[in-house]
Coordinates of C-alpha atoms in Angstrom, one line a residue:
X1 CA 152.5 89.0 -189.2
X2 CA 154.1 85.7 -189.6
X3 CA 154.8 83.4 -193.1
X4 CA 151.7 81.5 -192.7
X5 CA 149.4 83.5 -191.8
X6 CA 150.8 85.4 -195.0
X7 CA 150.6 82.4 -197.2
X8 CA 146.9 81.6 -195.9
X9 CA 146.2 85.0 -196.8
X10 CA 147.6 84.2 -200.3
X11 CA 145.7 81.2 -200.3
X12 CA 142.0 82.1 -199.7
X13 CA 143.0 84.6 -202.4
X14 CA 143.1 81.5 -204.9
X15 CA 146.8 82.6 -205.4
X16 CA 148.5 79.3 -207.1
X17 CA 151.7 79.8 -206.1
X18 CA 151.0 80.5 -202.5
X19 CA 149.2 77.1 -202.7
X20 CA 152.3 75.5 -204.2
X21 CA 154.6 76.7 -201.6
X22 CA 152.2 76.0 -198.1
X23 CA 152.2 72.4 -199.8
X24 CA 156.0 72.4 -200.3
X25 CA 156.5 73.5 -197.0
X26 CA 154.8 71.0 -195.1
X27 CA 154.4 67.9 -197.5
X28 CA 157.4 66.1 -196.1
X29 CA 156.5 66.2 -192.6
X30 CA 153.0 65.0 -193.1
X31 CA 154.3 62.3 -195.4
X32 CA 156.4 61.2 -192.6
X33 CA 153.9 61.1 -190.2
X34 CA 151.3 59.2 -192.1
X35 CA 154.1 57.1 -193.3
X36 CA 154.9 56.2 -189.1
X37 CA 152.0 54.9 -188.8
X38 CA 151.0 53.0 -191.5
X39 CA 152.8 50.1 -192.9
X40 CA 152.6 51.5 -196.5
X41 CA 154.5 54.1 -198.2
X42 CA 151.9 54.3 -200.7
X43 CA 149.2 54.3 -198.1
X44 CA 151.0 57.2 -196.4
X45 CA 151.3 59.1 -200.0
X46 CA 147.1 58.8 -199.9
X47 CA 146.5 60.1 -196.6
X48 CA 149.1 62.8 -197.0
X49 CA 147.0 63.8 -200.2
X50 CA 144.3 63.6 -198.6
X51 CA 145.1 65.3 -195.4
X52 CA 146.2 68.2 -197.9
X53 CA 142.8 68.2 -199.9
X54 CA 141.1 68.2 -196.8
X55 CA 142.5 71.1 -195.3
X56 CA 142.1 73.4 -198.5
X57 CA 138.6 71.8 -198.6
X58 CA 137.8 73.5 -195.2
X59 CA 140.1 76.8 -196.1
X60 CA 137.4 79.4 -195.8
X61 CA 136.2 78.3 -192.1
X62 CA 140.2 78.1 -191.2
X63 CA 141.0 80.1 -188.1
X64 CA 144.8 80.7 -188.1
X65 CA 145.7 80.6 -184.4
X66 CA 149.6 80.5 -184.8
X67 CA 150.9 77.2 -186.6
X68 CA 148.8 75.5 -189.8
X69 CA 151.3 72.5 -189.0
X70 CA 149.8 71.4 -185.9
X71 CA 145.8 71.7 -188.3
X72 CA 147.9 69.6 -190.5
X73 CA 148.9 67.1 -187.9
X74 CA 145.4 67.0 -186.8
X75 CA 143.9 65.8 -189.9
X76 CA 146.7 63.3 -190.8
X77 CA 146.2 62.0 -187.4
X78 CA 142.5 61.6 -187.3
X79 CA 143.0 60.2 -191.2
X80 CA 145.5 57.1 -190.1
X81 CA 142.8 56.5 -187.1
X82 CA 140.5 55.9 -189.5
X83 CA 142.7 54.1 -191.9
X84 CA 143.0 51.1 -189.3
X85 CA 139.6 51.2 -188.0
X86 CA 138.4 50.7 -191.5
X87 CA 141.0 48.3 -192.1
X88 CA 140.0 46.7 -188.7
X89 CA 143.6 46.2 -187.1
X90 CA 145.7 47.4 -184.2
X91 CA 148.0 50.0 -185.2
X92 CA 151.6 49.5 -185.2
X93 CA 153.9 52.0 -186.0
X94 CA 156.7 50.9 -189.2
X95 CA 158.8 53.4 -188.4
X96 CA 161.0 54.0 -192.3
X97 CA 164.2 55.3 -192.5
X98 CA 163.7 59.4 -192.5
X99 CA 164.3 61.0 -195.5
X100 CA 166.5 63.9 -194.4
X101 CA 168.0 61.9 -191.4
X102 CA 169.2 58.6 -192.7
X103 CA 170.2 56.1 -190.2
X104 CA 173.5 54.7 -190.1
X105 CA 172.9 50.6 -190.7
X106 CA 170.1 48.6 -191.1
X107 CA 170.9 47.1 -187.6
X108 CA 170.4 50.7 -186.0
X109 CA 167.1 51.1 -188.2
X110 CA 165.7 47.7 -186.5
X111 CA 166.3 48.3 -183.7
X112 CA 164.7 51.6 -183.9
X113 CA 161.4 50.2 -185.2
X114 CA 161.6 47.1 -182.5
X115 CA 162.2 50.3 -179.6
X116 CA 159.3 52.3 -181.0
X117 CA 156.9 48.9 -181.5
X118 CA 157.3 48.0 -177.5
X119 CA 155.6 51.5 -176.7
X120 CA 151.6 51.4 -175.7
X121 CA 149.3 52.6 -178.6
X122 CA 148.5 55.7 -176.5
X123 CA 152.2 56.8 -176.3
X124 CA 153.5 56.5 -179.9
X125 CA 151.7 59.4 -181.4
X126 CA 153.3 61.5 -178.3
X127 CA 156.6 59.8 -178.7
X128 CA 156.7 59.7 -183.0
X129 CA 156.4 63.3 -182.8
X130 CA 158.7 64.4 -180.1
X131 CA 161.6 61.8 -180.7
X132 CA 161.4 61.9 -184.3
X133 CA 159.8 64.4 -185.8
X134 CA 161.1 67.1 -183.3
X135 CA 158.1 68.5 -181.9
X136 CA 157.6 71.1 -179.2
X137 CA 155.4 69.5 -176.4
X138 CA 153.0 72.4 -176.6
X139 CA 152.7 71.6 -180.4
X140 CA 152.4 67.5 -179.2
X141 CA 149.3 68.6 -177.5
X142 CA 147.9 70.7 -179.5
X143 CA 148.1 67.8 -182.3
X144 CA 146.7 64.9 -180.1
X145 CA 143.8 67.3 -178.8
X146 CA 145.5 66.8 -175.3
X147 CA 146.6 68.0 -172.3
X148 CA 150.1 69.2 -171.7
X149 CA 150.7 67.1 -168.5
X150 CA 149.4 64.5 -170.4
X151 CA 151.9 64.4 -173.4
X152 CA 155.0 65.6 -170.5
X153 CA 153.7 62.1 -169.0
X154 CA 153.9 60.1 -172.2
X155 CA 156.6 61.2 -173.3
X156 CA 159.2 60.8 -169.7
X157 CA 157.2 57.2 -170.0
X158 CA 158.2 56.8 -173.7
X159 CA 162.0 58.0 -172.7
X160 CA 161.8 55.1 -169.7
X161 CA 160.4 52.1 -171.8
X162 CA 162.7 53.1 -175.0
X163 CA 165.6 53.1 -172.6
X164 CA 164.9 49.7 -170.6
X165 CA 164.3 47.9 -174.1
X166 CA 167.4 49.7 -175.7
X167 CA 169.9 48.7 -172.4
X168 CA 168.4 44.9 -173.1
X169 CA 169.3 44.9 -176.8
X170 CA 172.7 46.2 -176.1
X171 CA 175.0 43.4 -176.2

């Protein structure tokens, strides 16, 4: 039986602390996410919340199928789709400095953000999550409600646009 199944367990039991931990657990990544593709850090903090009461919201019809994560993704996903439509604007990613990887200068950081900005809409979910949020591609497509070909394609196209820009930019 593995942790989360364990903790959901805990969970649809009411069991506080199990509800503390699940949200310790996976808080940061989520945050992250949100806060990829959303130019607010505060905007990112809502959805996060939000992706969070959402998913305990719809605990008792929850169907653990191996990772909660990639449910987690899900919602956070279809949350900052929604953020734009209502807000009526293309998205563009503002990639931030990660927390627990901090870039080295701001120069790196920009030019990070400018590499990440050049990508098609459809290939910066794929790309955010494999590149910097570590994702397995299985776990890509499970999150984007897509195929596996699919996110291997996205993801060799990300690699090849990132590394044309990146060879421009190099002086």
């Amino acid at each position: 039986m593995d942790a989360d199944f364990r903790l959901l367990s805990q969970m649809k039991r009411g069991e506080e602390e199990a509800i503390e931990c699940f949200v310790r657990k996976y808080y940061p990544s989520i945050l992250q996410y949100c806060h990829y593709h959303l130019q607010e850090i505060h905007d990112a903090e809502d959805l996060t919340q939000e992706t969070f009461a959402r998913f305990f919201a719809s605990l008792d019809r929850y169907k653990h199928y191996g990772k909660a994560a990639n449910y987690l993704y899900v919602i956070a996903g279809n949350l900052c789709r929604d953020h734009y439509r209502r807000q009526s604007e293309l998205p563009l990613a503002d990639l931030p400095e990660p927390a627990d990887r901090p870039l080295d200068t701001l120069d790196t950081r920009l030019d990070l953000q400018d590499a990440f900005r050049i990508l098609p809409p459809e290939i910066q979910p794929a790309a955010v999550l494999f590149f910097l949020q570590e994702r397995k591609q299985r776990e890509i497509a499970k999150i984007l409600g897509i195929g596996l070909p699919l996110v291997k394609y996205r993801i060799r196209k990300a690699r090849e646009l990132l590394a044309q820009f990146l060879r421009k930019e190099a002086p």
